[in-house]
Coordinates of C-alpha atoms and ligand atoms in Angstrom, one line a residue:
M258 CA 26.8 27.4 -71.1
G259 CA 26.1 23.9 -69.8
K260 CA 23.6 25.0 -67.2
K261 CA 21.6 22.4 -65.4
P262 CA 18.4 21.6 -67.3
M263 CA 15.4 23.5 -66.0
L264 CA 13.1 22.7 -68.8
S265 CA 10.1 20.7 -67.7
N266 CA 10.4 17.2 -69.0
S267 CA 6.7 17.2 -69.8
L268 CA 7.3 19.7 -72.6
I269 CA 9.9 17.5 -74.2
E270 CA 7.6 14.5 -73.8
K271 CA 4.6 16.3 -75.3
D272 CA 6.8 17.4 -78.2
R273 CA 8.1 13.9 -78.8
A274 CA 4.6 12.4 -78.7
H275 CA 2.6 15.0 -80.7
Y276 CA 4.6 17.7 -82.5
F277 CA 5.5 16.5 -86.1
H278 CA 8.4 18.8 -86.9
P279 CA 9.2 20.1 -90.3
V280 CA 12.5 19.0 -92.0
V281 CA 14.1 17.0 -89.2
P282 CA 15.2 13.4 -89.1
I283 CA 12.1 12.2 -87.2
R284 CA 13.6 9.4 -85.1
A285 CA 16.7 11.3 -84.3
H286 CA 14.5 14.2 -83.1
E287 CA 12.5 11.9 -80.9
E288 CA 15.7 10.6 -79.4
R289 CA 17.3 14.0 -78.9
G290 CA 14.3 15.9 -77.7
V291 CA 13.3 19.4 -78.6
T292 CA 15.3 22.6 -77.8
V293 CA 12.8 25.2 -76.7
M294 CA 13.3 28.9 -77.4
Q295 CA 11.9 31.3 -74.8
S296 CA 12.6 34.9 -75.8
G297 CA 14.6 37.2 -78.0
K298 CA 16.1 40.6 -78.1
G299 CA 18.0 42.1 -81.1
V300 CA 20.2 39.4 -82.5
F301 CA 20.1 37.3 -79.3
L302 CA 17.8 34.4 -78.3
T303 CA 17.4 32.9 -74.9
D304 CA 16.4 29.2 -74.6
A305 CA 14.2 27.6 -71.9
N306 CA 17.3 26.7 -69.9
G307 CA 18.5 30.3 -69.8
N308 CA 21.3 30.0 -72.4
E309 CA 21.8 33.1 -74.4
L310 CA 22.7 32.5 -78.1
L311 CA 23.7 34.8 -80.9
D312 CA 21.2 34.0 -83.7
G313 CA 23.4 33.8 -86.8
F314 CA 20.5 32.5 -88.9
A315 CA 17.7 35.0 -88.1
G316 CA 15.4 32.2 -87.1
L317 CA 15.1 30.6 -90.5
W318 CA 16.5 33.5 -92.5
C319 CA 13.5 35.5 -91.7
V320 CA 13.9 37.7 -88.5
N321 CA 15.7 40.3 -90.6
A322 CA 14.8 43.2 -88.2
G323 CA 15.9 41.2 -85.1
Y324 CA 13.8 40.3 -82.1
G325 CA 11.8 42.4 -79.6
H326 CA 10.7 45.5 -81.6
E327 CA 7.9 47.0 -79.5
S328 CA 6.7 49.1 -82.4
V329 CA 6.0 45.9 -84.4
V330 CA 4.2 44.3 -81.5
E331 CA 2.2 47.5 -80.9
A332 CA 1.2 47.6 -84.6
A333 CA 0.0 44.0 -84.5
A334 CA -1.9 44.5 -81.2
E335 CA -3.5 47.7 -82.4
Q336 CA -4.7 46.1 -85.6
M337 CA -5.9 43.0 -83.9
R338 CA -7.9 45.0 -81.4
R339 CA -9.5 47.1 -84.1
L340 CA -10.0 44.5 -86.9
P341 CA -8.3 41.1 -86.5
Y342 CA -9.5 39.8 -89.8
A343 CA -10.9 41.0 -93.1
T344 CA -11.2 38.9 -96.2
G345 CA -9.9 39.9 -99.6
Y346 CA -12.8 38.0 -101.2
F347 CA -16.2 39.6 -101.9
H348 CA -14.3 42.7 -103.1
F349 CA -13.5 43.5 -99.5
G350 CA -10.1 44.6 -98.1
S351 CA -8.4 46.2 -95.1
E352 CA -6.4 49.4 -94.8
P353 CA -3.1 47.7 -93.9
A354 CA -3.3 45.2 -96.8
I355 CA -4.1 47.9 -99.3
E356 CA -1.3 50.2 -98.0
L357 CA 1.1 47.3 -98.0
A358 CA 0.3 46.3 -101.6
A359 CA 0.9 49.9 -102.7
K360 CA 4.2 50.2 -100.6
L361 CA 5.5 46.9 -102.1
A362 CA 4.7 48.0 -105.6
E363 CA 6.6 51.2 -105.0
L364 CA 9.6 49.3 -103.7
S365 CA 9.7 46.5 -106.1
P366 CA 11.8 46.3 -109.3
G367 CA 10.5 47.1 -112.8
D368 CA 6.8 47.0 -113.4
L369 CA 6.0 44.4 -110.7
D370 CA 3.1 46.6 -109.7
H371 CA 0.5 44.0 -108.6
V372 CA 0.9 42.0 -105.4
F373 CA -0.9 38.8 -104.5
F374 CA -0.6 38.0 -100.8
T375 CA 0.1 34.5 -99.5
L376 CA 1.0 32.9 -96.1
G377 CA 4.6 32.2 -96.9
G378 CA 7.1 31.5 -99.6
S379 CA 5.9 28.0 -100.7
D380 CA 2.4 29.2 -101.6
A381 CA 3.9 32.3 -103.3
V382 CA 5.8 29.9 -105.6
D383 CA 2.6 27.9 -106.1
T384 CA 0.7 31.0 -107.0
V385 CA 3.3 31.8 -109.7
V386 CA 2.8 28.3 -111.2
R387 CA -0.9 28.8 -111.2
M388 CA -0.7 32.3 -112.7
V389 CA 1.8 31.3 -115.4
R390 CA -0.5 28.5 -116.5
Y391 CA -3.5 30.8 -116.5
Y392 CA -1.6 33.4 -118.5
F393 CA -0.4 31.1 -121.3
N394 CA -3.8 29.4 -121.6
A395 CA -5.4 32.9 -121.7
R396 CA -3.1 33.8 -124.6
G397 CA -3.9 30.5 -126.4
E398 CA -0.4 29.3 -126.0
T399 CA -1.7 26.2 -124.3
S400 CA 1.4 24.0 -124.9
K401 CA 3.6 26.1 -122.7
K402 CA 3.6 24.0 -119.5
H403 CA 7.2 23.1 -118.6
F404 CA 9.2 24.9 -115.9
I405 CA 13.0 24.9 -115.6
A406 CA 14.8 25.5 -112.3
L407 CA 18.3 25.2 -111.0
E408 CA 19.9 22.1 -109.4
K409 CA 20.4 22.8 -105.7
G410 CA 17.5 25.3 -105.8
Y411 CA 14.9 25.6 -103.1
H412 CA 11.4 26.9 -103.9
G413 CA 9.4 25.7 -100.9
S414 CA 7.7 22.6 -99.9
S415 CA 4.2 22.7 -101.4
S416 CA 3.0 20.1 -103.9
N417 CA 3.8 22.2 -107.0
G418 CA 6.8 24.2 -105.9
V419 CA 8.6 21.4 -104.2
G420 CA 9.2 19.8 -107.6
L421 CA 11.0 22.9 -108.7
T422 CA 13.1 22.6 -105.6
A423 CA 16.0 20.3 -106.4
L424 CA 17.1 18.9 -103.0
P425 CA 16.9 15.1 -102.8
V426 CA 15.2 14.8 -99.4
F427 CA 12.3 16.9 -100.7
H428 CA 11.8 14.4 -103.6
D429 CA 12.8 11.0 -102.3
K430 CA 9.6 8.9 -101.7
F431 CA 7.4 11.9 -102.7
D432 CA 7.2 10.9 -106.4
L433 CA 9.0 14.1 -107.6
P434 CA 9.8 16.0 -109.7
M435 CA 6.8 15.9 -112.0
Q436 CA 7.1 15.5 -115.7
W437 CA 6.8 19.3 -116.3
Q438 CA 9.6 20.1 -113.9
H439 CA 13.2 20.2 -115.1
H440 CA 16.6 21.3 -113.7
I441 CA 19.8 22.6 -115.1
A442 CA 23.2 22.8 -113.4
S443 CA 23.7 25.1 -110.5
P444 CA 26.1 28.1 -111.0
F445 CA 28.3 26.9 -108.2
P446 CA 31.7 28.5 -108.4
Y447 CA 33.5 26.4 -105.8
R448 CA 32.5 23.1 -107.4
N449 CA 32.6 23.8 -111.1
D450 CA 34.9 22.9 -113.9
A451 CA 34.5 26.3 -115.4
A452 CA 37.3 28.5 -113.9
T453 CA 35.9 32.0 -114.3
G454 CA 32.6 33.8 -113.6
E455 CA 32.3 34.5 -117.3
A456 CA 32.6 30.8 -118.1
I457 CA 30.0 29.8 -115.5
I458 CA 27.6 32.4 -117.0
A459 CA 28.2 31.1 -120.5
Q460 CA 27.6 27.6 -119.3
G461 CA 24.3 28.6 -117.6
V462 CA 23.1 30.3 -120.8
A463 CA 24.1 27.3 -122.9
N464 CA 22.4 24.9 -120.5
L465 CA 19.1 26.9 -120.5
K466 CA 19.1 27.1 -124.3
A467 CA 19.9 23.4 -124.6
K468 CA 17.1 22.4 -122.1
V469 CA 14.6 24.7 -123.9
A470 CA 15.6 23.2 -127.3
E471 CA 15.2 19.7 -125.9
L472 CA 11.7 20.4 -124.6
G473 CA 10.7 22.7 -127.5
A474 CA 10.4 26.5 -126.9
D475 CA 6.6 26.2 -127.5
N476 CA 6.4 23.9 -124.5
V477 CA 8.4 25.9 -122.0
A478 CA 6.6 28.4 -119.8
A479 CA 9.2 29.7 -117.3
F480 CA 12.6 29.6 -115.7
I481 CA 12.8 30.2 -111.9
M482 CA 15.9 30.9 -109.8
E483 CA 17.0 32.3 -106.5
L484 CA 19.6 35.1 -106.6
V485 CA 21.5 33.3 -103.9
Q486 CA 20.8 29.5 -103.7
G487 CA 20.1 29.4 -99.9
S488 CA 19.0 26.0 -98.8
G489 CA 21.2 24.4 -101.5
G490 CA 24.2 25.6 -99.4
V491 CA 24.3 29.4 -99.8
I492 CA 25.6 29.2 -103.4
V493 CA 26.4 32.7 -104.8
P494 CA 26.4 32.8 -108.6
P495 CA 28.9 35.0 -110.3
D496 CA 27.9 38.6 -110.8
G497 CA 26.0 39.0 -114.1
Y498 CA 24.6 35.4 -114.0
A499 CA 21.0 36.3 -113.2
R500 CA 21.1 39.1 -115.7
A501 CA 22.3 36.8 -118.4
M502 CA 19.6 34.2 -117.5
Q503 CA 16.9 37.0 -117.7
D504 CA 18.2 38.1 -121.2
T505 CA 18.2 34.4 -122.3
C506 CA 14.6 33.9 -121.1
R507 CA 13.5 37.0 -123.0
E508 CA 15.3 35.8 -126.1
L509 CA 13.7 32.3 -125.9
G510 CA 10.2 33.7 -125.1
I511 CA 9.9 32.2 -121.7
L512 CA 9.0 33.9 -118.4
F513 CA 11.7 34.8 -115.9
V514 CA 10.8 34.2 -112.3
V515 CA 12.9 35.4 -109.4
D516 CA 12.5 33.8 -105.9
E517 CA 13.5 36.4 -103.4
V518 CA 12.1 34.6 -100.3
I519 CA 15.5 34.9 -98.6
T520 CA 17.2 37.6 -100.6
G521 CA 14.4 40.1 -100.2
F522 CA 14.4 42.8 -97.5
G523 CA 18.1 43.4 -97.0
G524 CA 19.5 39.9 -97.0
T525 CA 22.1 40.8 -99.6
G526 CA 22.1 44.5 -98.8
P527 CA 19.4 46.3 -100.8
M528 CA 15.7 45.9 -100.3
F529 CA 15.5 43.4 -103.2
G530 CA 18.4 41.4 -104.5
C531 CA 17.2 42.3 -108.1
E532 CA 18.7 45.7 -107.5
H533 CA 22.3 44.3 -107.8
E534 CA 21.8 43.6 -111.5
D535 CA 18.9 45.8 -112.3
L536 CA 16.7 42.8 -113.0
T537 CA 13.1 43.1 -114.1
P538 CA 11.5 39.7 -113.7
D539 CA 8.0 38.8 -114.8
F540 CA 7.2 37.3 -111.4
L541 CA 8.9 37.7 -108.0
T542 CA 8.2 35.9 -104.8
T543 CA 8.9 37.0 -101.2
A544 CA 8.0 36.0 -97.6
K545 CA 10.2 35.7 -94.5
G546 CA 11.7 39.2 -94.1
L547 CA 8.5 40.8 -95.4
T548 CA 7.2 40.5 -91.8
S549 CA 10.6 39.8 -90.3
G550 CA 9.0 36.5 -89.1
Y551 CA 6.7 38.3 -86.6
A552 CA 3.7 37.0 -88.4
P553 CA 3.2 34.6 -91.4
M554 CA 3.0 36.3 -94.8
G555 CA 4.3 36.0 -98.3
A556 CA 3.8 38.0 -101.4
M557 CA 3.9 37.3 -105.1
F558 CA 4.5 40.2 -107.5
V559 CA 3.4 40.1 -111.1
S560 CA 4.3 42.4 -113.9
D561 CA 1.7 44.8 -115.2
R562 CA 1.8 43.3 -118.6
I563 CA 0.9 39.8 -117.4
Y564 CA -1.6 41.1 -114.8
Q565 CA -3.5 42.9 -117.6
T566 CA -3.7 39.7 -119.7
I567 CA -4.9 37.7 -116.7
A568 CA -7.4 40.4 -115.7
D569 CA -8.9 40.5 -119.3
A570 CA -9.0 36.7 -119.7
A571 CA -12.0 35.7 -117.6
P572 CA -15.5 36.4 -119.0
D573 CA -17.3 39.3 -117.2
G574 CA -18.3 38.4 -113.7
M575 CA -16.2 35.2 -113.5
P576 CA -13.9 35.2 -110.5
F577 CA -10.2 34.5 -110.8
G578 CA -10.1 31.1 -109.1
H579 CA -7.1 31.5 -106.7
G580 CA -7.0 32.6 -103.1
F581 CA -6.5 31.9 -99.5
T582 CA -8.6 32.7 -96.4
Y583 CA -5.6 34.6 -95.0
S584 CA -4.5 36.4 -98.2
G585 CA -3.7 39.9 -97.1
H586 CA -4.3 39.2 -93.4
P587 CA -4.7 42.6 -91.7
G588 CA -2.5 41.7 -88.7
S589 CA 0.3 40.4 -90.8
A590 CA 0.0 43.4 -93.2
A591 CA 0.2 45.8 -90.2
V592 CA 3.3 44.0 -89.0
A593 CA 4.9 44.1 -92.5
L594 CA 4.2 47.9 -92.8
E595 CA 5.9 48.5 -89.5
V596 CA 8.8 46.3 -90.3
I597 CA 9.3 48.1 -93.6
K598 CA 9.5 51.3 -91.6
L599 CA 12.4 49.8 -89.7
Y600 CA 14.1 48.7 -92.9
E601 CA 13.7 52.1 -94.5
G602 CA 14.6 53.9 -91.2
G603 CA 18.2 52.7 -91.3
M604 CA 18.3 48.9 -91.4
I605 CA 18.8 48.6 -95.2
E606 CA 21.7 51.0 -94.9
N607 CA 23.0 49.0 -92.1
A608 CA 22.7 45.8 -94.1
K609 CA 24.8 47.4 -96.8
T610 CA 27.6 48.7 -94.6
V611 CA 27.6 46.0 -92.0
G612 CA 27.2 43.4 -94.8
A613 CA 30.5 44.5 -96.3
Y614 CA 32.2 44.3 -92.9
F615 CA 30.7 40.8 -92.4
E616 CA 31.9 39.6 -95.8
A617 CA 35.4 40.9 -95.1
Q618 CA 35.6 39.4 -91.6
L619 CA 34.2 36.1 -92.8
K620 CA 36.9 35.7 -95.4
T621 CA 39.5 35.5 -92.6
V622 CA 38.0 32.1 -91.7
L623 CA 39.3 30.8 -95.0
D624 CA 42.7 30.2 -93.4
H625 CA 41.2 27.5 -91.1
P626 CA 42.4 24.0 -92.0
V627 CA 38.9 22.6 -92.4
V628 CA 37.4 25.5 -94.4
G629 CA 37.4 24.9 -98.2
D630 CA 35.2 27.8 -99.2
V631 CA 33.7 31.0 -97.9
R632 CA 31.0 32.5 -100.0
S633 CA 28.7 35.4 -99.3
K634 CA 26.5 38.2 -100.6
G635 CA 25.8 40.8 -98.0
L636 CA 24.6 39.1 -94.8
L637 CA 23.9 35.7 -96.5
A638 CA 26.9 33.4 -96.3
G639 CA 28.1 29.8 -96.5
I640 CA 31.2 28.2 -95.2
E641 CA 32.0 24.8 -96.7
I642 CA 33.9 22.2 -94.6
V643 CA 36.3 19.9 -96.4
S644 CA 38.6 17.1 -95.4
N645 CA 41.2 18.2 -97.9
K646 CA 41.6 21.8 -99.0
D647 CA 43.5 20.9 -102.2
T648 CA 41.3 18.1 -103.5
K649 CA 38.1 19.7 -102.0
A650 CA 37.2 16.2 -100.7
K651 CA 34.0 16.1 -98.6
P652 CA 34.2 14.8 -95.0
A653 CA 33.2 11.2 -94.5
K654 CA 29.4 11.0 -93.8
D655 CA 29.9 8.9 -90.7
K656 CA 31.8 11.8 -89.1
D657 CA 28.5 13.6 -88.9
V658 CA 30.2 17.0 -89.4
P659 CA 26.8 18.9 -89.6
G660 CA 25.5 17.4 -86.4
R661 CA 28.7 18.1 -84.5
L662 CA 29.0 21.6 -85.9
A663 CA 25.4 22.4 -84.8
K664 CA 26.0 21.0 -81.3
T665 CA 29.4 22.6 -80.8
G666 CA 28.1 26.0 -82.1
Y667 CA 25.2 25.9 -79.7
E668 CA 27.6 25.2 -76.8
N669 CA 29.7 28.2 -77.9
G670 CA 26.6 30.4 -78.0
V671 CA 26.0 30.7 -81.7
I672 CA 23.2 29.4 -83.9
F673 CA 23.8 28.8 -87.6
R674 CA 22.4 26.4 -90.1
A675 CA 24.4 23.2 -90.4
F676 CA 23.5 22.0 -93.8
A677 CA 23.6 18.2 -94.5
D678 CA 26.4 18.7 -97.1
D679 CA 28.8 20.1 -94.6
V680 CA 28.0 23.8 -95.2
I681 CA 27.5 26.3 -92.4
G682 CA 24.8 28.7 -93.4
L683 CA 24.8 32.2 -91.9
A684 CA 22.1 34.9 -92.3
P685 CA 22.2 37.1 -89.2
P686 CA 19.5 39.8 -88.7
I687 CA 20.3 42.9 -90.7
C688 CA 20.2 45.0 -87.6
I689 CA 23.5 43.3 -86.5
S690 CA 26.3 45.6 -85.4
E691 CA 30.0 45.3 -86.2
A692 CA 30.7 44.3 -82.6
E693 CA 28.1 41.6 -82.8
I694 CA 29.7 40.4 -86.1
D695 CA 33.0 40.2 -84.3
L696 CA 31.4 38.1 -81.6
L697 CA 29.7 35.9 -84.2
I698 CA 33.0 35.2 -85.9
T699 CA 34.8 34.5 -82.6
R700 CA 32.2 32.0 -81.6
L701 CA 32.3 30.5 -85.1
R702 CA 36.1 30.1 -85.0
A703 CA 35.9 28.5 -81.6
T704 CA 33.4 26.1 -83.0
L705 CA 35.6 25.2 -86.0
D706 CA 38.6 24.8 -83.7
K707 CA 37.0 22.6 -81.1
R708 CA 35.9 19.3 -82.5
I709 CA 35.6 19.5 -86.2
T710 CA 38.3 17.4 -87.7
P711 CA 36.8 15.9 -90.8
Ligands
PLP97 C1 14.1 30.6 -101.8 C2 12.9 30.1 -101.1 N1 11.7 29.9 -101.7 C3 10.7 29.5 -101.0 C4 10.7 29.1 -99.7 C5 9.5 28.6 -98.9 O1 9.1 29.5 -98.0 P1 8.1 29.1 -96.8 O2 9.0 28.2 -96.0 O3 7.7 30.4 -96.2 O4 7.0 28.4 -97.4 C6 12.0 29.3 -99.0 C7 12.1 28.9 -97.6 O5 13.2 28.8 -97.0 C8 13.1 29.7 -99.7 O6 14.3 29.8 -99.1

């Protein structure tokens, strides 16, 4: 590491002047300058200065299959040569989009048999909001407007979904959340007064019931949750929590929506996280691992029952007024089909076995003096840094633990997400081997050892 910079200054200057980056502190980014990635193979990235890095975060928890799969590149190139675009409007379609919808319906839990394609996770969540509204209006239940989500949840950055997100930087100065968007406590075992999993589950059920009672059951449309709260700091609810929330939704007559944008496609082991607790949500959202990040695409799944109501609702000949130019893009669909072949061809099995190894190895980091908590489900993990293990005190803000962690990790050849609240997020590609996990943990330990003294 520490090679002399070969990156042309002009790239940094152009970035500084013109590239408005997502979710960075803007002035700090201008001062720091961009880090340019150049190529990738397997779980490794190479930056423009020639540094090789183990990507412990699969890009942005999306490159589940890893980098450099020629079969995926070929599938995209072949589709683009033959037919780069076909709309889903005008009753048109393309072979890959149709095949992908059928494949996803086969793989998905319960009767989530109908798939609406989006460009990513945010618009998949927005599509849920629009469909839920349409559904209840079609049924004449026109007062059912309110949505309930979890504190520390992330449901994307679009105008509707971002109010269901519950992370302060996404709301501050954006006039959010809206009056129909509500949040209940996160099922966060490490920072919870409830001592056991059962108690946290009981608390979650009671909170949901209380919120619905407060708003009036006739006014509440849906409850949405992630199975692992990713961007909130990789919070893993106790086993049975999601199932209990689903049961409570059914009891209360509100829809149950699962956001699997990061847990889908092997993140927690199986193809869908819903498989852990045999969940059958009314809506499910995915993106990211769907194409392993090789092309933009998301998908929203809706249950047959709700689909049939929506399909019957519009008068004959009136279109369902929701869609995107790139819904079901043939190039992205071809990529997704090829990526799913890789998943089914061994990577999901790998995610399960290597995921168990990863979880066990990661637990060893708990003995480190600055590590307060290690939490994980399969290959999704969070390590929380504290200044006092007994009191769980957070490090002082002015120590900039996340900034120092990210910098030191990079110098040690490992990329992870350094969340603002002193949590290291890990989500390595699901093709990772045990030897690569060992390397990841070694580099992580070296990073914790080096400069992190909160
Ligand atoms: C759970 C969850 N939902 C939705 C989104 C939004 O997806 P996208 O960034 O593709 O719009 C994300 C992105 O990280 C996510 O983690």
